[in-house]
Coordinates of C-alpha atoms and ligand atoms in Angstrom, one line a residue:
X10 CA -0.2 -4.4 -20.4
X11 CA -0.1 -0.7 -19.8
X12 CA 3.6 0.3 -19.7
X13 CA 3.0 4.1 -20.2
X14 CA 2.9 5.0 -16.5
X15 CA 5.3 6.7 -14.4
X16 CA 8.4 4.7 -14.2
X17 CA 9.4 6.1 -10.5
X18 CA 7.2 6.8 -7.5
X19 CA 8.6 9.4 -4.6
X20 CA 7.7 8.9 -1.1
X21 CA 8.2 10.7 2.3
X22 CA 8.2 7.3 4.5
X23 CA 9.5 9.4 7.6
X24 CA 10.5 12.8 8.3
X25 CA 13.8 13.8 6.8
X26 CA 13.6 10.5 4.5
X27 CA 12.8 10.3 0.6
X28 CA 12.3 7.1 -0.9
X29 CA 12.7 6.8 -4.5
X30 CA 10.9 3.7 -5.7
X31 CA 11.2 2.1 -9.4
X32 CA 7.8 1.4 -10.2
X33 CA 7.8 -0.8 -13.5
X34 CA 7.7 -4.3 -11.4
X35 CA 5.9 -6.2 -14.3
X36 CA 9.3 -5.6 -16.4
X37 CA 11.1 -6.5 -13.2
X38 CA 12.2 -2.9 -13.3
X39 CA 14.0 -3.1 -16.6
X40 CA 15.5 0.4 -17.4
X41 CA 14.4 3.0 -20.0
X42 CA 15.7 6.4 -20.8
X43 CA 12.3 7.7 -19.1
X44 CA 13.2 6.1 -16.1
X45 CA 16.9 7.4 -15.5
X46 CA 15.5 10.7 -16.0
X47 CA 12.6 10.4 -13.6
X48 CA 14.8 9.0 -11.2
X49 CA 17.3 12.0 -11.8
X50 CA 14.2 14.5 -11.3
X51 CA 13.5 12.6 -8.0
X52 CA 17.0 13.2 -6.9
X53 CA 16.7 16.8 -7.9
X54 CA 13.6 17.2 -5.9
X55 CA 15.1 15.3 -2.8
X56 CA 18.4 17.6 -3.3
X57 CA 16.2 20.8 -3.1
X58 CA 14.4 20.0 0.0
X59 CA 16.1 21.1 2.8
X60 CA 14.0 18.8 5.3
X61 CA 15.4 15.8 3.3
X62 CA 18.5 14.6 4.9
X63 CA 18.8 10.7 3.5
X64 CA 17.5 9.2 0.1
X65 CA 16.5 5.5 -0.2
X66 CA 16.4 4.0 -3.7
X67 CA 13.8 1.1 -4.0
X68 CA 12.3 -1.0 -6.4
X69 CA 8.7 -2.4 -6.6
X70 CA 8.0 -6.1 -7.0
X71 CA 10.3 -9.3 -7.4
X72 CA 13.3 -7.7 -8.5
X73 CA 15.1 -4.3 -7.7
X74 CA 16.2 -3.9 -11.3
X75 CA 17.1 -6.8 -13.8
X76 CA 18.5 -4.9 -16.6
X77 CA 18.7 -2.1 -19.0
X78 CA 15.6 -2.7 -21.0
X79 CA 16.1 -3.5 -24.6
X80 CA 16.1 -0.7 -27.5
X81 CA 17.2 1.7 -24.8
X82 CA 20.4 3.2 -26.1
X83 CA 19.7 5.9 -28.5
X84 CA 16.0 6.3 -27.3
X85 CA 15.8 10.2 -26.2
X86 CA 12.2 10.1 -25.1
X87 CA 12.2 11.7 -21.4
X88 CA 15.9 12.4 -21.7
X89 CA 16.6 16.0 -19.9
X90 CA 20.4 16.5 -20.7
X91 CA 22.7 16.4 -17.8
X92 CA 26.1 16.6 -19.7
X93 CA 27.1 18.2 -22.9
X94 CA 27.5 15.1 -24.6
X95 CA 25.8 15.3 -28.4
X96 CA 25.5 13.5 -31.4
X97 CA 23.0 10.8 -30.5
X98 CA 22.1 10.6 -34.0
X99 CA 25.5 10.2 -35.5
X100 CA 26.2 6.7 -37.2
X101 CA 28.7 4.1 -35.6
X102 CA 30.2 4.1 -32.3
X103 CA 30.0 8.2 -32.1
X104 CA 26.1 8.2 -31.5
X105 CA 26.0 5.1 -29.1
X106 CA 29.1 6.6 -27.1
X107 CA 27.1 9.8 -26.8
X108 CA 24.2 8.3 -25.6
X109 CA 26.0 6.1 -23.1
X110 CA 27.9 8.9 -21.9
X111 CA 25.0 11.1 -21.2
X112 CA 22.4 8.7 -19.6
X113 CA 24.9 6.0 -18.3
X114 CA 27.9 7.3 -17.1
X115 CA 26.8 11.0 -16.7
X116 CA 23.9 9.9 -14.3
X117 CA 25.6 7.4 -12.3
X118 CA 28.4 10.0 -11.6
X119 CA 25.8 12.5 -10.7
X120 CA 24.1 10.7 -8.6
X121 CA 27.1 9.1 -6.9
X122 CA 28.0 12.6 -6.0
X123 CA 24.5 13.6 -4.8
X124 CA 25.3 15.5 -1.5
X125 CA 23.2 13.5 1.0
X126 CA 23.6 10.2 2.2
X127 CA 21.8 7.3 -0.2
X128 CA 20.7 3.9 0.5
X129 CA 20.0 1.2 -1.9
X130 CA 17.5 -1.3 -1.0
X131 CA 17.5 -4.1 -3.0
X132 CA 15.7 -7.5 -3.4
X133 CA 15.8 -10.2 -6.0
X134 CA 18.2 -8.9 -9.1
X135 CA 20.5 -6.1 -9.3
X136 CA 22.0 -7.1 -12.8
X137 CA 24.1 -5.2 -15.1
X138 CA 22.2 -1.8 -15.3
X139 CA 20.3 -2.7 -12.5
X140 CA 23.8 -2.7 -10.5
X141 CA 24.5 0.7 -12.0
X142 CA 21.6 2.1 -9.7
X143 CA 23.1 0.2 -6.6
X144 CA 26.6 1.0 -6.8
X145 CA 26.3 4.9 -7.1
X146 CA 24.4 4.8 -3.6
X147 CA 26.4 5.2 -0.4
X148 CA 25.2 2.1 1.4
X149 CA 23.4 -1.0 0.3
X150 CA 20.8 -3.1 2.5
X151 CA 19.7 -6.2 0.6
X152 CA 17.6 -9.0 1.0
X153 CA 18.8 -12.3 1.7
X154 CA 17.4 -13.8 -1.6
X155 CA 19.0 -11.1 -3.8
X156 CA 22.0 -11.4 -6.5
X157 CA 24.1 -9.4 -8.0
X158 CA 25.6 -9.8 -11.7
X159 CA 27.4 -8.3 -14.7
X160 CA 26.8 -10.7 -17.7
X161 CA 27.9 -8.3 -19.9
X162 CA 31.3 -9.6 -21.4
X163 CA 29.0 -12.3 -22.8
X164 CA 27.5 -9.4 -25.2
X165 CA 30.9 -8.4 -26.2
X166 CA 31.9 -5.6 -23.6
X167 CA 34.2 -5.4 -20.7
X168 CA 31.5 -4.9 -17.9
X169 CA 28.8 -2.5 -17.8
X170 CA 29.4 1.3 -18.4
X171 CA 29.9 2.5 -14.8
X172 CA 33.0 0.2 -14.3
X173 CA 33.6 0.5 -10.4
X174 CA 34.1 -3.3 -10.4
X175 CA 37.5 -3.1 -9.0
X176 CA 36.4 -0.6 -6.4
X177 CA 33.5 -2.5 -5.2
X178 CA 35.6 -5.9 -4.8
X179 CA 39.1 -6.7 -5.1
X180 CA 40.8 -7.2 -8.4
X181 CA 40.7 -10.9 -8.2
X182 CA 37.0 -11.4 -7.3
X183 CA 36.2 -8.5 -9.9
X184 CA 37.8 -10.4 -12.5
X185 CA 36.1 -13.8 -11.8
X186 CA 32.8 -11.9 -11.5
X187 CA 33.3 -10.2 -15.2
X188 CA 34.9 -13.1 -16.8
X189 CA 32.0 -15.8 -15.5
X190 CA 29.2 -13.3 -15.5
X191 CA 28.0 -15.5 -12.1
X192 CA 25.9 -14.2 -9.5
X193 CA 27.2 -13.0 -6.2
X194 CA 24.5 -13.7 -3.7
X195 CA 23.7 -11.4 -0.7
X196 CA 25.8 -13.3 1.8
X197 CA 28.8 -13.5 -0.3
X198 CA 28.7 -9.4 -1.0
X199 CA 28.2 -9.0 2.7
X200 CA 31.3 -11.0 3.3
X201 CA 33.4 -9.3 0.7
X202 CA 32.3 -5.9 2.0
X203 CA 30.2 -5.0 -0.9
X204 CA 26.9 -4.5 1.1
X205 CA 26.3 -3.1 4.5
X206 CA 23.6 -5.2 5.9
X207 CA 21.5 -8.5 4.6
X208 CA 18.1 -8.9 6.0
X209 CA 15.2 -11.1 5.4
X210 CA 12.9 -9.6 2.9
X211 CA 10.1 -9.2 4.6
X212 CA 12.1 -6.9 6.7
X213 CA 13.8 -5.4 4.0
X214 CA 11.9 -2.1 3.8
X215 CA 11.7 -1.5 7.7
X216 CA 15.3 -2.3 8.1
X217 CA 16.6 0.1 5.5
X218 CA 14.3 2.9 6.7
X219 CA 15.4 2.4 10.3
X220 CA 19.3 2.7 9.0
X221 CA 17.9 6.0 7.2
X222 CA 16.5 7.3 10.4
X223 CA 19.6 6.6 12.6
X224 CA 21.6 8.5 9.8
X225 CA 19.1 11.2 9.7
X226 CA 19.5 12.2 13.2
X227 CA 23.2 13.3 12.6
X228 CA 24.0 16.9 11.5
X229 CA 23.4 17.2 7.7
X230 CA 26.5 19.2 7.1
X231 CA 28.6 16.7 8.8
X232 CA 27.4 14.1 6.6
X233 CA 27.7 16.0 3.6
X234 CA 31.4 16.5 4.3
X235 CA 31.9 12.9 5.4
X236 CA 30.4 11.7 2.1
X237 CA 32.7 14.1 0.3
X238 CA 35.8 13.1 2.2
X239 CA 35.0 9.4 1.6
X240 CA 34.3 9.8 -2.3
X241 CA 37.4 12.0 -2.4
X242 CA 39.4 9.2 -1.0
X243 CA 38.6 6.7 -3.5
X244 CA 39.0 9.5 -6.4
X245 CA 42.7 9.8 -4.9
X246 CA 43.0 5.9 -5.5
X247 CA 42.0 7.0 -9.0
X248 CA 38.3 6.2 -9.6
X249 CA 37.6 8.8 -11.9
X250 CA 40.4 8.1 -14.3
X251 CA 39.7 4.5 -13.9
X252 CA 35.9 5.2 -14.8
X253 CA 37.2 7.2 -17.8
X254 CA 39.5 4.5 -19.1
X255 CA 37.0 1.6 -18.5
X256 CA 34.4 3.7 -20.3
X257 CA 36.6 3.9 -23.5
X258 CA 37.4 0.1 -23.4
X259 CA 33.6 -0.8 -23.4
X260 CA 33.3 1.7 -26.4
X261 CA 35.9 -0.3 -28.2
X262 CA 33.9 -3.6 -27.5
X263 CA 30.7 -1.8 -29.1
X264 CA 33.0 -0.5 -32.1
X265 CA 34.3 -4.1 -32.4
X266 CA 30.8 -5.5 -32.6
X267 CA 29.6 -2.9 -35.2
X268 CA 32.6 -3.8 -37.3
X269 CA 32.6 -7.4 -37.3
X270 CA 28.9 -8.0 -36.8
X271 CA 26.9 -4.5 -37.8
X272 CA 25.2 -4.6 -34.4
X273 CA 25.6 -2.8 -31.1
X274 CA 26.0 -6.1 -28.7
X275 CA 27.0 -9.8 -29.3
X276 CA 23.4 -11.4 -29.3
X277 CA 25.2 -14.6 -28.3
X278 CA 25.2 -13.1 -24.7
X279 CA 21.5 -13.9 -24.4
X280 CA 22.5 -17.8 -24.7
X281 CA 25.2 -17.4 -22.1
X282 CA 23.1 -15.8 -19.8
X283 CA 19.8 -17.3 -20.2
X284 CA 18.3 -15.5 -17.2
X285 CA 19.2 -12.3 -17.9
X286 CA 16.8 -9.6 -19.2
X287 CA 13.2 -8.4 -18.5
X288 CA 10.7 -11.3 -17.9
X289 CA 10.4 -13.4 -21.1
X290 CA 6.8 -13.0 -22.5
Ligands
ZN326 ZN1 27.2 0.0 -23.5

């Protein structure tokens, strides 16, 4: 399998709309450092193109994005720094925290604040790292067969690094989601307000584009202001402070694993969530 090609593709499916597509379907769009920074470059391109009013984030193949790929943390290939976090080569949690601050929390926060409307177009799985590409988007259109899951507790951490769980669902739902690592299917996600629309998979692309075109007709500056207003409302509810605290707790989990097992994650997590990860060879 040739896995050296681009990780994303930039498309213009209609005037005013950019579609950024994860293009590593044979790996179920498992992420690596290159993919994240290609995605960021695509966001920059869409940001600087004044003809683009709405951005869709989609994925080729069976699954939107199955996970953060193995061996990702600490891999600097393709990294183009967006924060001043440094120290990736330092031992212990200092190095891994620096990587996660830059490539996980740093990028997710940057995309969450992207100044034009964004829509995640999701099918199959958006699990853990996959969810971290969906939740920063403004709107979510899901295919009927898709599922969300964050099985990261099984690996010794409090949840994935962009910890907005208690903002995406209520506190009791978030706790069950985390404690059990279970899948929330599209219809349940719709019921609890986490996704905007659920459509048959064959209609996913057209339904998302239709929504994007409806939004793109509106004045771009008013869209930008509305997005900022809603984002600031969640910040007033404590989103940013909550993210910082949760990120520190997540790092405490990594530190505990390093102290007790001399590894970054608890490998028993794979047994607890046998379907998690890229396709088994
Ligand atoms: Zn982590």
